[in-house]
Amino acid sequence: MKGAIFLQILIGILACLSVFWVNAEDPYRYYTWTVTYGTISPLGVPQRGILINGQFPGPAIEAVTNDNIIVNLINKLDEPFLITWNGVKQRRTTWQDGVLGTNCPIPPNSNWTYKFQMKDQIGTFNYFPSTKVHRAFGGFGAINIAQRSVISVPYHIPDAEFTLLVSDWFKNFSSHKALQKRLDDGYSLPVPDALLINGHRNSLSFTGQKGKTYKFRVSNVGIATSINFRIQGHTLTLVEVEGAHCLQESYESIDIHVGQSVAVIVAMHGPPKDYYIVASTRFTKPILTTTAILHYDGSNTPPSLPLPIAPTYHIHWSMKQARTIRTNLTANAARPNPQGSFHYGTIKVVRTIVLANSATKINNKLRYAVNGISYVNPTTPLKLADWFKIPGVFDLNTIKDTPTPGAPAKLGASVIPTTLHDYVEIVFQNNETSVQSWHLDGSSFYVVGYGSGTWTADIRKRFNLNDAITRHTVQVYPQSWSAIYVSLDNKGMWNLRSAIWERRYLGQELYLRVSNDERSLFTETDVPPNALFCGKAKRPQ
């Protein structure tokens, strides 16, 4: 009898615990996206764009920290296709990163389901196609990750949010294939013809009420040009940069380089009328400008010229502004502990990697290289080759940690081996005359310094080792360098690439292999059951 009573009590306890466990699981958000071609005319000329569920730009993902995201992507294009999640760290899930180093592309007229978590992240991000040059003609959209209700934010909660995706656009190419052919033929792209905001030029309006505050999430989803963002008659208070709460500096305008995202707070305290929202290109001739409208509810007064003045061409202004963007050390991010509790400046760097970009000719065609290697994607994804120990796909000696002056550039599959939990210093050396933009998948990093000329070791004494901003994409100014510190605590094969798509498509990228000697679900998931196989990788029997 006592045994039966004990058993009933035990069953009851287990039942209660099972309810708790079910309720404690992080929420799931399900999406079904169909990718198709469709006619769009953002500049008044019909072109073949890439649509998601018939939309250009694609639908936004609105999530909360730790949400699980399930995206069933149906590819109705006539080419293989992948989407990558720009800034989502893919903790333990390198298989979901959506680049050719980790995934076989989704064949035409088939589907594949992404499954990943917004683990310990907040902030403003975006997604876009990683295959070929698809992203130049659409397929991109916003990712906004809100904080959990139990985590405070270091500013007054705005009354509403607006998301702005700023892209550059080419008028004289009928489709991405025409643009891609120009690159395949060995020619650089011209300066874009225009900028768009959410796929439109000079036609959108965002409505707010006097006396209220609004968060503007702004991403540069273009493929070529840095932009400057500003709102006529209003100050921008920067509050978040790619998932990090920053010191709340106020700006008349702010530079956002290719692949970067910011969130600003705008207080609508001006006289009730309409005002211009302006995005213009930086470091281009001519300067391209597009506008939208900030509309005060109830106003019948149109905006008036002139547009707010853009910063000058000078690089120094932009670099000086970049140094003012710093981490709010006392604020929480996705977790309750302050952002400053990770004392990045006191950790010993175990390795320094210097990466120099260059333009070159290989086989009489334009290519771009990193430390003399112009990347070419193998037919077998690097991650599958590494996991299944498939020989002949890549080796770990193709690219060196530092550039070799004078060595001719060559084609290769560049993979830099690192050990899980390595703390690495990476210096991006740009000896060219155009601004570069570098993105790292799988981790954010601390931008500890910018400077002109050639980086040397003694420059470290000028690094910001206290409150450098963490982000996933960093600009490198012409004939200058940028330095980052990164804790490689996410196991996987991670793409380190130029965010300027011509350069990436023609070879300016590589991969960081973050690994150790054991396989554990605590550090990396197994190959997904639905994984696609291609090249030398065959599905295990």
Coordinates of C-alpha atoms in Angstrom, one line a residue:
M1 CA 0.0 0.0 0.0
K2 CA 2.8 2.4 1.0
G3 CA 4.6 1.5 -2.3
A4 CA 1.5 2.4 -4.3
I5 CA 1.1 5.7 -2.5
F6 CA 4.7 6.5 -3.1
L7 CA 4.4 5.6 -6.8
Q8 CA 1.4 7.9 -7.1
I9 CA 3.3 10.8 -5.5
L10 CA 6.3 10.2 -7.7
I11 CA 4.1 10.2 -10.8
G12 CA 2.5 13.4 -9.7
I13 CA 5.8 15.1 -9.1
L14 CA 7.1 14.0 -12.6
A15 CA 3.8 15.2 -14.2
C16 CA 4.3 18.6 -12.6
L17 CA 7.9 18.8 -13.6
S18 CA 7.0 17.8 -17.2
V19 CA 4.5 20.7 -17.4
F20 CA 7.2 23.0 -16.1
W21 CA 9.7 21.8 -18.6
V22 CA 7.2 22.2 -21.5
N23 CA 6.3 25.7 -20.3
A24 CA 9.9 26.7 -19.8
E25 CA 10.9 25.9 -23.4
D26 CA 11.6 29.0 -25.4
P27 CA 8.9 29.9 -27.9
Y28 CA 9.0 28.8 -31.6
R29 CA 8.2 31.0 -34.5
Y30 CA 7.4 29.3 -37.8
Y31 CA 7.8 30.8 -41.3
T32 CA 7.2 29.4 -44.8
W33 CA 8.9 31.5 -47.4
T34 CA 8.6 30.9 -51.2
V35 CA 11.4 32.5 -53.2
T36 CA 10.4 33.6 -56.7
Y37 CA 11.3 35.9 -59.5
G38 CA 9.0 38.9 -60.0
T39 CA 8.9 42.2 -61.9
I40 CA 9.8 45.2 -59.8
S41 CA 10.5 48.8 -60.9
P42 CA 12.1 50.7 -58.0
L43 CA 13.6 53.2 -60.4
G44 CA 10.8 53.2 -62.9
V45 CA 12.3 50.6 -65.2
P46 CA 11.0 47.0 -65.0
Q47 CA 13.6 44.5 -63.7
R48 CA 13.5 40.9 -62.5
G49 CA 13.7 41.0 -58.8
I50 CA 13.9 38.2 -56.2
L51 CA 10.8 38.1 -54.0
I52 CA 10.0 36.3 -50.8
N53 CA 6.3 35.5 -50.6
G54 CA 5.8 38.0 -53.3
Q55 CA 7.4 40.8 -51.3
F56 CA 10.4 43.1 -51.9
P57 CA 12.0 43.5 -49.5
G58 CA 11.2 40.2 -47.9
P59 CA 9.1 39.8 -44.7
A60 CA 10.6 40.8 -41.4
I61 CA 11.4 38.4 -38.6
E62 CA 10.2 39.9 -35.3
A63 CA 11.6 37.8 -32.5
V64 CA 12.5 37.9 -28.8
T65 CA 15.8 36.8 -27.2
N66 CA 16.1 32.9 -27.3
D67 CA 13.2 32.4 -29.6
N68 CA 13.5 29.3 -31.9
I69 CA 13.2 30.2 -35.5
I70 CA 11.9 27.6 -38.1
V71 CA 12.0 28.8 -41.7
N72 CA 10.8 26.5 -44.5
L73 CA 12.4 28.0 -47.6
I74 CA 10.9 26.9 -50.9
N75 CA 13.2 27.7 -53.9
K76 CA 11.3 28.5 -57.0
L77 CA 14.2 30.1 -58.8
D78 CA 16.1 28.4 -61.6
E79 CA 19.3 28.4 -59.6
P80 CA 20.4 27.0 -56.3
F81 CA 19.8 29.4 -53.4
L82 CA 20.7 30.0 -49.8
I83 CA 19.9 32.7 -47.2
T84 CA 22.3 33.7 -44.5
W85 CA 21.2 35.4 -41.2
N86 CA 23.5 38.5 -40.9
G87 CA 24.5 38.9 -37.3
V88 CA 22.6 35.9 -35.8
K89 CA 25.4 34.0 -34.1
Q90 CA 24.1 30.5 -34.6
R91 CA 25.3 29.2 -31.3
R92 CA 26.3 25.6 -31.7
T93 CA 24.4 25.5 -35.1
T94 CA 27.0 26.4 -37.8
W95 CA 24.9 24.1 -40.0
Q96 CA 22.2 26.7 -40.2
D97 CA 24.5 29.6 -41.3
G98 CA 23.4 29.5 -44.9
V99 CA 26.7 30.0 -46.7
L100 CA 28.4 27.7 -49.2
G101 CA 31.1 26.8 -46.6
T102 CA 28.5 25.3 -44.3
N103 CA 25.6 24.4 -46.5
C104 CA 24.8 22.8 -49.8
P105 CA 22.6 25.2 -51.7
I106 CA 18.9 24.5 -52.0
P107 CA 18.2 23.2 -55.5
P108 CA 15.6 24.8 -57.8
N109 CA 12.0 23.6 -57.1
S110 CA 12.8 22.1 -53.7
N111 CA 12.8 23.2 -50.1
W112 CA 14.9 23.2 -47.0
T113 CA 14.1 24.1 -43.4
Y114 CA 16.4 26.2 -41.3
K115 CA 16.2 25.7 -37.5
F116 CA 18.1 28.0 -35.2
Q117 CA 17.8 30.0 -32.0
M118 CA 18.2 33.7 -31.2
K119 CA 20.4 32.5 -28.3
D120 CA 21.4 35.3 -25.9
Q121 CA 20.9 38.0 -28.6
I122 CA 19.1 41.3 -28.9
G123 CA 19.3 43.9 -31.6
T124 CA 19.0 45.0 -35.2
F125 CA 20.0 42.6 -37.9
N126 CA 19.0 41.4 -41.4
Y127 CA 19.0 38.4 -43.7
F128 CA 19.9 38.1 -47.4
P129 CA 20.9 35.6 -50.1
S130 CA 24.5 34.4 -49.8
T131 CA 24.6 32.7 -53.2
K132 CA 25.9 34.3 -56.4
V133 CA 24.8 37.9 -56.5
H134 CA 21.2 37.3 -55.8
R135 CA 21.1 39.8 -53.0
A136 CA 21.7 42.7 -55.4
F137 CA 18.1 42.2 -56.7
G138 CA 16.3 41.4 -53.5
G139 CA 15.7 38.4 -51.2
F140 CA 16.7 40.5 -48.2
G141 CA 14.8 41.5 -45.1
A142 CA 14.9 42.7 -41.5
I143 CA 15.6 40.7 -38.3
N144 CA 14.6 42.5 -35.1
I145 CA 15.3 40.8 -31.8
A146 CA 13.6 42.4 -28.8
Q147 CA 14.6 41.9 -25.2
R148 CA 12.8 39.6 -22.8
S149 CA 10.4 41.5 -20.6
V150 CA 12.4 40.6 -17.5
I151 CA 15.5 42.4 -18.9
S152 CA 15.6 46.2 -18.6
V153 CA 16.8 48.5 -21.4
P154 CA 19.0 51.5 -20.7
Y155 CA 16.6 54.0 -22.2
H156 CA 13.0 55.1 -22.1
I157 CA 10.9 52.6 -24.0
P158 CA 10.0 54.2 -27.3
D159 CA 6.3 54.6 -28.3
A160 CA 6.9 52.7 -31.5
E161 CA 9.5 51.4 -33.9
F162 CA 10.3 51.8 -37.6
T163 CA 12.6 49.6 -39.6
L164 CA 14.5 51.0 -42.6
L165 CA 16.5 48.9 -45.0
V166 CA 18.7 51.1 -47.1
S167 CA 20.0 49.5 -50.3
D168 CA 21.9 50.7 -53.3
W169 CA 20.4 49.9 -56.7
F170 CA 21.5 49.4 -60.3
K171 CA 19.2 50.6 -63.0
N172 CA 21.0 49.4 -66.1
F173 CA 21.0 45.7 -65.3
S174 CA 17.9 43.7 -66.1
S175 CA 18.5 41.1 -63.4
H176 CA 21.1 39.7 -61.1
K177 CA 22.3 37.5 -63.9
A178 CA 23.2 40.5 -66.1
L179 CA 25.1 42.0 -63.2
Q180 CA 26.8 38.7 -62.4
K181 CA 27.9 38.3 -66.1
R182 CA 29.7 41.6 -65.9
L183 CA 31.7 40.3 -62.9
D184 CA 32.3 36.9 -64.5
D185 CA 33.6 38.7 -67.6
G186 CA 36.3 40.3 -65.4
Y187 CA 34.9 43.8 -64.9
S188 CA 34.1 45.8 -61.8
L189 CA 30.6 47.2 -61.2
P190 CA 29.9 50.9 -61.9
V191 CA 28.7 53.2 -59.1
P192 CA 25.1 52.3 -58.2
D193 CA 22.4 54.5 -59.8
A194 CA 20.4 55.2 -56.6
L195 CA 19.6 54.4 -53.0
L196 CA 16.3 52.9 -51.9
I197 CA 14.6 52.8 -48.5
N198 CA 12.6 49.6 -48.0
G199 CA 12.7 49.1 -51.8
H200 CA 11.4 52.6 -52.6
R201 CA 12.9 55.9 -53.7
N202 CA 11.6 59.2 -52.3
S203 CA 8.2 57.9 -51.6
L204 CA 7.8 56.4 -48.1
S205 CA 6.3 58.1 -45.1
F206 CA 6.7 57.3 -41.4
T207 CA 4.0 58.8 -39.1
G208 CA 4.5 59.7 -35.4
Q209 CA 2.9 62.0 -32.8
K210 CA 4.4 65.1 -31.4
G211 CA 5.9 64.6 -27.9
K212 CA 6.5 60.9 -28.4
T213 CA 9.7 59.0 -29.1
Y214 CA 10.4 56.4 -31.8
K215 CA 13.1 53.9 -32.4
F216 CA 14.5 53.7 -36.0
R217 CA 16.2 50.5 -36.8
V218 CA 18.5 51.2 -39.8
S219 CA 20.5 48.7 -41.8
N220 CA 22.7 49.2 -44.8
V221 CA 21.7 46.1 -46.9
G222 CA 23.4 47.5 -50.0
I223 CA 26.2 45.7 -51.8
A224 CA 28.6 48.5 -52.5
T225 CA 28.3 51.9 -50.8
S226 CA 28.6 53.3 -47.3
I227 CA 25.7 55.6 -46.4
N228 CA 25.1 58.6 -44.1
F229 CA 21.7 58.7 -42.3
R230 CA 20.0 61.8 -40.9
I231 CA 16.6 63.3 -40.2
Q232 CA 15.9 66.9 -40.9
G233 CA 15.4 69.0 -37.7
H234 CA 15.9 66.0 -35.4
T235 CA 18.7 64.6 -33.4
L236 CA 19.6 60.9 -33.5
T237 CA 20.4 59.3 -30.2
L238 CA 22.3 56.1 -30.8
V239 CA 21.2 53.3 -28.5
E240 CA 22.2 50.0 -30.1
V241 CA 24.8 48.7 -32.6
E242 CA 24.3 45.2 -34.0
G243 CA 23.2 43.7 -30.7
A244 CA 25.2 45.9 -28.2
H245 CA 23.8 48.8 -26.2
C246 CA 26.1 51.7 -26.7
L247 CA 26.7 55.0 -24.9
Q248 CA 23.8 57.2 -25.9
E249 CA 25.7 59.8 -27.9
S250 CA 23.6 62.3 -30.0
Y251 CA 24.4 62.8 -33.7
E252 CA 23.2 65.1 -36.4
S253 CA 24.0 62.2 -38.8
I254 CA 25.6 58.9 -38.7
D255 CA 27.7 56.8 -41.1
I256 CA 26.5 53.2 -41.7
H257 CA 28.8 51.1 -43.8
V258 CA 27.9 48.1 -45.9
G259 CA 26.4 45.3 -43.8
Q260 CA 26.1 47.4 -40.6
S261 CA 23.0 48.1 -38.5
V262 CA 22.1 50.6 -35.8
A263 CA 19.2 51.7 -33.7
V264 CA 18.5 55.3 -32.9
I265 CA 15.9 57.1 -30.8
V266 CA 14.2 60.1 -32.3
A267 CA 12.1 62.5 -30.1
M268 CA 9.4 64.2 -32.1
H269 CA 9.6 67.6 -30.4
G270 CA 9.7 69.8 -33.5
P271 CA 7.0 72.1 -34.9
P272 CA 4.2 69.9 -36.3
K273 CA 5.0 69.5 -40.0
D274 CA 6.8 67.0 -42.3
Y275 CA 10.5 66.5 -42.3
Y276 CA 12.9 64.7 -44.6
I277 CA 14.5 61.4 -43.7
V278 CA 17.7 61.3 -45.7
A279 CA 20.2 58.6 -46.7
S280 CA 23.1 59.5 -49.0
T281 CA 26.2 57.7 -50.2
R282 CA 29.6 58.3 -48.7
F283 CA 32.9 58.4 -50.6
T284 CA 31.2 58.2 -54.0
K285 CA 31.2 60.6 -57.0
P286 CA 28.5 61.5 -57.6
I287 CA 26.8 61.4 -54.2
L288 CA 23.5 59.5 -54.4
T289 CA 20.6 60.7 -52.1
T290 CA 17.2 59.2 -51.3
T291 CA 14.5 60.5 -49.0
A292 CA 11.5 59.5 -47.0
I293 CA 9.2 61.6 -44.9
L294 CA 8.8 61.8 -41.1
H295 CA 5.2 62.9 -40.8
Y296 CA 3.8 64.5 -37.7
D297 CA 0.3 63.2 -37.2
G298 CA -2.3 65.8 -38.2
S299 CA 0.2 67.9 -40.1
N300 CA -0.7 69.3 -43.5
T301 CA 2.7 71.1 -44.0
P302 CA 5.0 69.4 -46.5
P303 CA 8.7 69.2 -45.8
S304 CA 10.8 72.1 -47.0
L305 CA 14.2 72.3 -48.7
P306 CA 17.2 72.4 -48.3
L307 CA 17.9 68.8 -47.2
P308 CA 20.0 68.5 -44.0
I309 CA 23.7 68.9 -44.9
A310 CA 25.7 65.7 -45.4
P311 CA 29.2 65.3 -44.0
T312 CA 32.0 66.1 -46.4
Y313 CA 33.9 63.5 -48.3
H314 CA 36.8 63.5 -45.8
I315 CA 37.6 60.1 -44.3
H316 CA 38.8 61.7 -41.0
W317 CA 35.3 62.8 -40.1
S318 CA 33.9 59.3 -40.4
M319 CA 36.8 57.7 -38.5
K320 CA 36.5 60.3 -35.7
Q321 CA 32.8 59.5 -35.4
A322 CA 33.5 55.8 -35.4
R323 CA 35.7 56.2 -32.3
T324 CA 32.9 57.8 -30.4
I325 CA 30.7 54.7 -30.7
R326 CA 31.4 52.8 -27.5
T327 CA 29.8 50.2 -25.3
N328 CA 27.5 51.1 -22.4
L329 CA 29.4 49.1 -19.8
T330 CA 26.6 49.2 -17.1
A331 CA 23.7 48.3 -19.4
N332 CA 22.3 44.8 -19.8
A333 CA 22.1 43.2 -23.2
A334 CA 20.3 39.9 -23.7
R335 CA 21.4 38.7 -20.2
P336 CA 21.0 40.5 -16.8
N337 CA 24.7 40.9 -16.3
P338 CA 26.2 44.2 -17.4
Q339 CA 27.9 44.3 -20.8
G340 CA 31.1 45.5 -19.1
S341 CA 31.4 42.4 -16.9
F342 CA 33.4 40.7 -19.7
H343 CA 36.7 42.5 -19.4
Y344 CA 37.9 42.0 -22.9
G345 CA 41.0 44.2 -22.5
T346 CA 42.5 42.1 -19.8
I347 CA 42.4 38.7 -21.6
K348 CA 45.6 37.4 -23.1
V349 CA 45.7 37.4 -26.9
V350 CA 46.9 34.0 -28.1
R351 CA 47.3 34.8 -31.8
T352 CA 47.5 37.8 -34.1
I353 CA 46.2 37.5 -37.7
V354 CA 46.8 40.3 -40.2
L355 CA 44.6 40.2 -43.3
A356 CA 45.4 42.4 -46.3
N357 CA 42.9 42.8 -49.1
S358 CA 44.0 43.4 -52.6
A359 CA 42.7 43.7 -56.2
T360 CA 44.4 41.6 -58.7
K361 CA 44.2 39.8 -62.1
I362 CA 44.1 36.0 -62.3
N363 CA 43.8 34.5 -65.8
N364 CA 43.4 38.0 -67.1
K365 CA 40.3 38.7 -65.1
L366 CA 39.6 40.9 -62.1
R367 CA 39.8 39.1 -58.7
Y368 CA 40.1 40.1 -55.1
A369 CA 42.3 38.4 -52.6
V370 CA 43.2 38.1 -48.9
N371 CA 46.8 37.6 -48.1
G372 CA 47.3 36.6 -51.7
I373 CA 44.6 34.0 -51.9
S374 CA 41.4 34.6 -53.9
Y375 CA 38.7 32.4 -52.5
V376 CA 36.9 29.8 -54.7
N377 CA 34.1 27.8 -53.2
P378 CA 34.7 24.0 -53.4
T379 CA 31.8 21.9 -54.6
T380 CA 31.7 20.3 -51.2
P381 CA 30.9 22.6 -48.2
L382 CA 33.9 23.0 -46.0
K383 CA 32.0 22.0 -42.9
L384 CA 30.7 18.7 -44.3
A385 CA 34.3 17.9 -45.5
D386 CA 35.6 18.7 -42.1
W387 CA 32.9 16.7 -40.2
F388 CA 33.2 13.6 -42.4
K389 CA 37.0 13.9 -42.9
I390 CA 36.7 14.1 -46.7
P391 CA 40.1 14.7 -48.2
G392 CA 41.0 17.0 -51.1
V393 CA 38.4 19.7 -50.3
F394 CA 40.6 22.1 -48.4
D395 CA 43.8 22.2 -46.4
L396 CA 44.9 24.4 -43.4
N397 CA 48.0 25.8 -45.0
T398 CA 46.5 27.6 -48.0
I399 CA 46.4 31.0 -46.3
K400 CA 49.0 32.5 -43.9
D401 CA 48.4 34.6 -40.8
T402 CA 50.2 37.6 -42.3
P403 CA 50.5 38.8 -45.9
T404 CA 53.5 38.0 -48.0
P405 CA 54.6 41.1 -49.8
G406 CA 55.2 40.7 -53.5
A407 CA 53.8 37.2 -53.8
P408 CA 51.5 36.7 -56.8
A409 CA 47.8 36.1 -56.0
K410 CA 46.3 32.7 -56.6
L411 CA 43.0 30.9 -56.3
G412 CA 42.3 28.7 -53.3
A413 CA 39.9 27.7 -50.5
S414 CA 41.3 29.6 -47.5
V415 CA 40.6 28.1 -44.0
I416 CA 42.4 29.4 -40.9
P417 CA 42.5 26.8 -38.1
T418 CA 41.8 28.0 -34.6
T419 CA 41.0 26.3 -31.3
L420 CA 37.7 26.6 -29.4
H421 CA 38.0 29.5 -26.9
D422 CA 41.1 31.1 -28.6
Y423 CA 41.2 34.8 -28.0
V424 CA 42.4 36.3 -31.2
E425 CA 43.5 39.7 -32.5
I426 CA 42.6 40.3 -36.2
V427 CA 44.0 43.3 -38.0
F428 CA 42.4 44.3 -41.3
Q429 CA 44.9 46.1 -43.5
N430 CA 43.5 48.1 -46.4
N431 CA 46.2 49.4 -48.7
E432 CA 43.6 50.2 -51.4
T433 CA 41.9 53.6 -52.0
S434 CA 38.3 52.5 -51.2
V435 CA 36.5 51.8 -48.0
Q436 CA 36.3 48.1 -47.0
S437 CA 33.7 46.4 -44.9
W438 CA 34.4 43.0 -43.2
H439 CA 31.8 40.7 -41.6
L440 CA 32.3 37.7 -39.3
D441 CA 29.7 35.0 -38.9
G442 CA 29.4 33.1 -35.6
S443 CA 30.7 35.7 -33.2
S444 CA 30.6 39.4 -32.5
F445 CA 34.0 41.2 -31.9
Y446 CA 35.4 44.2 -30.1
V447 CA 36.6 47.0 -32.4
V448 CA 39.6 48.1 -30.5
G449 CA 41.1 50.5 -33.0
Y450 CA 41.1 52.4 -36.3
G451 CA 44.0 54.1 -37.9
S452 CA 45.7 55.4 -41.0
G453 CA 48.7 53.9 -42.7
T454 CA 50.2 50.5 -42.0
W455 CA 49.4 48.7 -38.7
T456 CA 52.4 47.9 -36.5
A457 CA 52.6 46.2 -33.1
D458 CA 53.5 49.3 -31.2
I459 CA 50.1 50.8 -32.2
R460 CA 48.5 48.5 -29.6
K461 CA 49.1 51.0 -26.9
R462 CA 46.5 53.2 -28.6
F463 CA 43.8 50.5 -28.5
N464 CA 40.6 51.0 -26.7
L465 CA 40.7 48.2 -24.1
N466 CA 37.9 49.6 -21.9
D467 CA 34.6 50.2 -23.8
A468 CA 35.1 49.3 -27.4
I469 CA 31.8 48.5 -29.2
T470 CA 31.0 44.9 -30.1
R471 CA 29.6 44.3 -33.5
H472 CA 29.8 41.8 -36.4
T473 CA 30.8 44.1 -39.3
V474 CA 33.6 46.6 -39.2
Q475 CA 34.7 49.2 -41.8
V476 CA 38.3 49.7 -42.8
Y477 CA 39.1 53.1 -44.3
P478 CA 41.3 53.7 -47.4
Q479 CA 45.0 53.1 -46.8
S480 CA 44.2 52.4 -43.2
W481 CA 43.7 49.5 -40.7
S482 CA 41.0 48.4 -38.3
A483 CA 41.7 46.0 -35.4
I484 CA 39.4 43.7 -33.5
Y485 CA 39.5 41.3 -30.6
V486 CA 37.4 38.2 -30.8
S487 CA 36.7 35.3 -28.4
L488 CA 36.2 32.2 -30.6
D489 CA 33.8 30.5 -28.2
N490 CA 31.4 29.2 -30.9
K491 CA 32.5 25.9 -32.5
G492 CA 32.0 25.7 -36.3
M493 CA 33.2 26.8 -39.7
W494 CA 32.6 30.6 -39.8
N495 CA 32.7 32.8 -42.9
L496 CA 34.9 36.0 -42.7
R497 CA 34.0 38.0 -45.7
S498 CA 33.9 41.3 -47.5
A499 CA 30.4 42.7 -47.1
I500 CA 30.9 44.5 -50.4
W501 CA 29.5 41.9 -52.7
E502 CA 31.6 42.4 -55.8
R503 CA 34.7 41.8 -53.7
R504 CA 33.2 38.8 -51.9
Y505 CA 31.9 37.2 -55.1
L506 CA 35.3 37.6 -56.7
G507 CA 37.3 36.1 -53.8
Q508 CA 37.6 38.4 -50.8
E509 CA 36.6 35.9 -48.1
L510 CA 37.9 33.0 -46.0
Y511 CA 36.7 30.8 -43.2
L512 CA 37.7 30.4 -39.6
R513 CA 37.6 26.8 -38.4
V514 CA 36.9 26.8 -34.7
S515 CA 37.3 23.4 -33.3
N516 CA 38.7 21.1 -30.6
D517 CA 39.4 17.4 -30.2
E518 CA 36.0 16.2 -29.0
R519 CA 32.4 16.2 -30.2
S520 CA 29.9 17.3 -27.7
L521 CA 26.3 18.5 -28.0
F522 CA 27.3 21.2 -25.4
T523 CA 29.5 22.9 -28.0
E524 CA 28.1 21.9 -31.4
T525 CA 25.0 20.0 -32.7
D526 CA 25.3 17.0 -34.9
V527 CA 24.6 17.2 -38.6
P528 CA 20.9 18.0 -39.0
P529 CA 18.7 15.1 -40.1
N530 CA 17.5 17.2 -43.1
A531 CA 21.0 18.3 -44.1
L532 CA 21.6 18.5 -47.9
F533 CA 24.6 16.7 -49.4
C534 CA 26.6 17.7 -52.5
G535 CA 30.0 17.4 -54.1
K536 CA 32.0 14.7 -52.4
A537 CA 29.7 14.6 -49.3
K538 CA 27.3 11.7 -49.5
R539 CA 24.5 11.0 -47.0
P540 CA 25.5 8.4 -44.5
Q541 CA 23.7 5.1 -45.0

